[in-house]
Short mmCIF file of C-alpha atoms in Angstrom, two decimals:
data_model
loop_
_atom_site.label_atom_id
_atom_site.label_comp_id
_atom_site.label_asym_id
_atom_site.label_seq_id
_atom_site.Cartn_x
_atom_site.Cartn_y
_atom_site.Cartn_z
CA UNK M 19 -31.85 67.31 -2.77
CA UNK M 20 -30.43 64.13 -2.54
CA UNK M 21 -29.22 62.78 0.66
CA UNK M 22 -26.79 59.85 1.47
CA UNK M 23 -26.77 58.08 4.60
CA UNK M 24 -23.52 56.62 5.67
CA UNK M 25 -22.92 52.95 5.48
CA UNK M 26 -23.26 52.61 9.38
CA UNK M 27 -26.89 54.13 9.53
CA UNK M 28 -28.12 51.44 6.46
CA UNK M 29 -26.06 48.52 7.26
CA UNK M 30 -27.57 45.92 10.47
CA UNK M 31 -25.28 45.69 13.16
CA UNK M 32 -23.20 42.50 12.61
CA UNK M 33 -24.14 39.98 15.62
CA UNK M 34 -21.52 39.75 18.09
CA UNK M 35 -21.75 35.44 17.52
CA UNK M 36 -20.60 35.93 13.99
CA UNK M 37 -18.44 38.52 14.30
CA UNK M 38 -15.58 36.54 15.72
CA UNK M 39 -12.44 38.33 16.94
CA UNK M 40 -10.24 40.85 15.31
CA UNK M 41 -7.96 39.14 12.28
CA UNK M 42 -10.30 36.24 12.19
CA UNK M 43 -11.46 34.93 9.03
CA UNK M 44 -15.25 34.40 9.30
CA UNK M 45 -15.52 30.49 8.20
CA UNK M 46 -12.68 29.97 10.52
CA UNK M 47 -14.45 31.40 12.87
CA UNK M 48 -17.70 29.02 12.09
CA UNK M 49 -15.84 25.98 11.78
CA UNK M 50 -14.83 25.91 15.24
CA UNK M 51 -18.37 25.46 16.23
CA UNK M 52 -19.42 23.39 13.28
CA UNK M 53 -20.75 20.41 14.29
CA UNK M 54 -18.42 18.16 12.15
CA UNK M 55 -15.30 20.25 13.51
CA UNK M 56 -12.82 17.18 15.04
CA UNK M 57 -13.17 17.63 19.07
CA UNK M 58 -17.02 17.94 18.73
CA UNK M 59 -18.01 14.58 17.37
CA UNK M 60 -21.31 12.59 18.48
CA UNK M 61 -19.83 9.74 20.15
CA UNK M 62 -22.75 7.16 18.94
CA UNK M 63 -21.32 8.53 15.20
CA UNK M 64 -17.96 7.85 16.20
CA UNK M 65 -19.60 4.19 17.01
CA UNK M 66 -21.03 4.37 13.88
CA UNK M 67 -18.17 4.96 11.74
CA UNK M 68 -16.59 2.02 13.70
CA UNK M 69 -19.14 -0.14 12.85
CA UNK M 70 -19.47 0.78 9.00
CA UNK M 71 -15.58 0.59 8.79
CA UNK M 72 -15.73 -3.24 10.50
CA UNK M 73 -18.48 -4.12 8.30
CA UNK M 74 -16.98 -2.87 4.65
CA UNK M 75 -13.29 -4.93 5.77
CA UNK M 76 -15.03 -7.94 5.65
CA UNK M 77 -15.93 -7.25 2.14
CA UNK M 78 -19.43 -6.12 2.48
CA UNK M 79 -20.99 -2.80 2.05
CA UNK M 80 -22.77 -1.91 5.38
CA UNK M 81 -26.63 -2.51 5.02
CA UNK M 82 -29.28 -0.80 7.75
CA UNK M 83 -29.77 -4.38 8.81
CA UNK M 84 -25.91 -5.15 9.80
CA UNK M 85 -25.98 -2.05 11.75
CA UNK M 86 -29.31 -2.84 13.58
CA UNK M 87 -27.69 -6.38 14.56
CA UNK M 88 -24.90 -4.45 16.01
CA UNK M 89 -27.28 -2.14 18.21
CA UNK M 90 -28.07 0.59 16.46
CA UNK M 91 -31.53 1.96 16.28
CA UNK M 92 -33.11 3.34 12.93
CA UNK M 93 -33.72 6.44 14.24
CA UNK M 94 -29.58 6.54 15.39
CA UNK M 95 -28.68 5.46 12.07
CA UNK M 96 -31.08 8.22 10.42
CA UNK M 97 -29.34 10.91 13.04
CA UNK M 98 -25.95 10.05 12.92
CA UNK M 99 -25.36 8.65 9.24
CA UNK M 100 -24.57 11.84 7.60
CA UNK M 101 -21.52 12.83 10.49
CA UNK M 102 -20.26 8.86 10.25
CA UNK M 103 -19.37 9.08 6.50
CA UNK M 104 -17.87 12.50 7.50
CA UNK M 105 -15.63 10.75 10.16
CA UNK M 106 -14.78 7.51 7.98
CA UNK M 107 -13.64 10.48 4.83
CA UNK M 108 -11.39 12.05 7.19
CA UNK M 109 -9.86 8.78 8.44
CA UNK M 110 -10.01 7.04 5.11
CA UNK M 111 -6.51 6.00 4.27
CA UNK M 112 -5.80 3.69 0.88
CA UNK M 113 -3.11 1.07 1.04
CA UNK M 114 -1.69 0.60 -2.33
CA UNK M 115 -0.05 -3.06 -2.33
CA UNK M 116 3.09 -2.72 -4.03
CA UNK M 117 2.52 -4.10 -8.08
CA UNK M 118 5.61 -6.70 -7.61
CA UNK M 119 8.13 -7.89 -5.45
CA UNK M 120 10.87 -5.30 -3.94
CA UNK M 121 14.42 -6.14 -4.67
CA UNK M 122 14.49 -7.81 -1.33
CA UNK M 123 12.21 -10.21 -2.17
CA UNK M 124 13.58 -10.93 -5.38
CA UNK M 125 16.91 -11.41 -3.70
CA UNK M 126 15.01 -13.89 -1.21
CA UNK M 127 13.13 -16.14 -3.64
CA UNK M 128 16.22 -16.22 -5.51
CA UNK M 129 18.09 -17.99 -2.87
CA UNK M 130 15.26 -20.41 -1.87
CA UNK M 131 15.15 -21.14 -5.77
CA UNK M 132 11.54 -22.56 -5.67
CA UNK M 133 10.37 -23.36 -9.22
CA UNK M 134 6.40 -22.40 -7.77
CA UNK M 135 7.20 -18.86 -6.27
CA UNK M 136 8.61 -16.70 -8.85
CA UNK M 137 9.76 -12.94 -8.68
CA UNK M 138 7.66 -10.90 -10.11
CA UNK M 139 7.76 -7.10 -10.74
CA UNK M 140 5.27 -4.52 -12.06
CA UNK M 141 5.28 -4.14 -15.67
CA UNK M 142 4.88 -7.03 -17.05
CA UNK M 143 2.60 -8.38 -19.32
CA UNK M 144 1.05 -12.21 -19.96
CA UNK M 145 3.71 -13.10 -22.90
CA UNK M 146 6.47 -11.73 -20.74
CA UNK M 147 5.53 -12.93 -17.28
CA UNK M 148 5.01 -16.91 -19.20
CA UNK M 149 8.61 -15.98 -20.83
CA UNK M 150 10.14 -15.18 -17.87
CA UNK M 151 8.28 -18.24 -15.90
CA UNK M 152 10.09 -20.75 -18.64
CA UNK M 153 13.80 -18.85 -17.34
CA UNK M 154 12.83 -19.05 -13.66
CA UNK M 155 12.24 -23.01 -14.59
CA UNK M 156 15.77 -23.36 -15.95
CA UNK M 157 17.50 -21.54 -12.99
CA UNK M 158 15.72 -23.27 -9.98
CA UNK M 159 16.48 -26.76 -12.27
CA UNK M 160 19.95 -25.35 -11.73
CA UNK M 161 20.23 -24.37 -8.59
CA UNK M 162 18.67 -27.87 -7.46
CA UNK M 163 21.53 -29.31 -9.21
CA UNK M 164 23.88 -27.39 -7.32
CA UNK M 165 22.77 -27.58 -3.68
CA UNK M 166 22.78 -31.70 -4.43
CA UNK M 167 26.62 -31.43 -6.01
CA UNK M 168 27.50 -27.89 -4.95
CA UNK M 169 30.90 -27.35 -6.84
CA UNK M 170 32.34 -24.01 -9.29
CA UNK M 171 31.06 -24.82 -12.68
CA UNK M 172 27.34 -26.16 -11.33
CA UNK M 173 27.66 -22.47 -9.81
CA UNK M 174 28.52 -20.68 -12.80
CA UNK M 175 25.54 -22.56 -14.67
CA UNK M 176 23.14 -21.17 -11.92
CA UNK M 177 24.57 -17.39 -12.17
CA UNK M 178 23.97 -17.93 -16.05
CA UNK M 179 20.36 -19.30 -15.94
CA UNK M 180 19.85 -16.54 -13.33
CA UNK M 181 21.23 -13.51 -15.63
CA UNK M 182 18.98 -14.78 -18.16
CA UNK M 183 16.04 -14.70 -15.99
CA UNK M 184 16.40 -11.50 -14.60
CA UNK M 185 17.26 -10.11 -18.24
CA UNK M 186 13.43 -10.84 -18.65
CA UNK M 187 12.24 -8.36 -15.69
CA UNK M 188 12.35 -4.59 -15.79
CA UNK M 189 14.72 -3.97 -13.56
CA UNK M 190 17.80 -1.82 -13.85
CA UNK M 191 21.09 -3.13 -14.67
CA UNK M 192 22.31 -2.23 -10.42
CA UNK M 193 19.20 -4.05 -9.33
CA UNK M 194 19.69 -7.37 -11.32
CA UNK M 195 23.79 -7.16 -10.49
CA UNK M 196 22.51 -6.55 -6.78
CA UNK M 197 20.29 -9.96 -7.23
CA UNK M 198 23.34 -12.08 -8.82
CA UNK M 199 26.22 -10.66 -6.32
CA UNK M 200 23.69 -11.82 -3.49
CA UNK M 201 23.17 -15.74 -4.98
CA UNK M 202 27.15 -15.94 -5.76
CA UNK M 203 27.90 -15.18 -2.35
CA UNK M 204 25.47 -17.49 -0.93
CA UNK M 205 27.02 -20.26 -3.34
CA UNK M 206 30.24 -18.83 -2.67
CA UNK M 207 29.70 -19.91 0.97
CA UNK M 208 27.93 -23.56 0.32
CA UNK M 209 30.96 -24.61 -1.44
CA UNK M 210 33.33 -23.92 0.52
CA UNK M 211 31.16 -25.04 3.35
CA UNK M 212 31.46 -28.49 1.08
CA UNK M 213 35.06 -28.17 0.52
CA UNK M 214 36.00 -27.63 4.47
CA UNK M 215 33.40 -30.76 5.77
#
């Protein structure tokens, strides 16, 4: 009475272009011909991309008008958009400025001591940054004394001021020790530089 056909009399043949090769996922197998697959891309949309990403470093965002100054078409732009914004995802790559100054560069303003170019480190708020600005004050005021009379206890008085400043920054106890060991050796060396001229 009732009569089954077996699944390879229902089922359509599956064309030989999609069927890939044995093991082969299917959407790996359509991705290599996709036309936003990485070795196939339109060269004027590579162009494209270019353009855009030249255009949006200066600040702006890329208008149909700044492309069409650069020599591309309206029909190119309407052809190629699409595949450009594909190409400037893949490439996209953020740059996260660091919030403060590495330990380096706290080690290097310390020794130049310049009362306008504090250290600063992430973390901080406005009531702690204008804290810490009054203790950078004291300790360039002091260092300035000591690279005009550079003798011990002019030294010590900069190490103190600086201790106090750096007591104001979230850093670890290594770091700030790492920041003072660098400035006594520095003053370590102008006076007995002074000492021996």
């Amino acid at each position: 009475m009732h009569q089954t056909r077996s699944q390879s009399e229902t089922a359509a043949p599956i064309p030989a272009s999609l069927a890939g090769k044995p093991g082969q996922r299917f959407s790996d197998a359509r991705r290599v011909d996709h036309p936003e697959a990485g070795s196939g891309r339109n060269a004027r949309a590579l162009e494209l991309a270019d353009a855009i990403r030249e255009i949006a470093g200066c600040g702006e965002g890329a208008t149909e008008k700044d492309l069409s100054m650069l020599g591309f078409s309206v029909g190119e732009i309407i052809a190629h958009l699409t595949e450009a914004k594909l190409i400037l995802a893949e490439t996209f790559i953020r740059e996260i400025a660091p919030t403060g100054d590495r330990l380096q560069q706290i080690i290097e303003k310390a020794i130049a001591s310049a009362a306008h170019i504090m250290p600063k480190t992430g973390g901080l708020d406005e009531a702690s940054e204008d804290a810490a600005a009054v203790e950078w004050r004291r300790f360039c005021q002091a260092r300035a004394a000591f690279k005009l009379d550079p003798w011990w206890s002019q030294s010590e008085r900069c190490l103190a001021a600086l201790k106090t400043f750096l007591r104001r920054l979230p850093l670890l106890d290594r770091e700030a020790n790492r920041v003072i060991y660098a400035v006594a050796a520095e003053q370590k060396a102008t006076v007995h530089r002074g000492e021996h001229a």
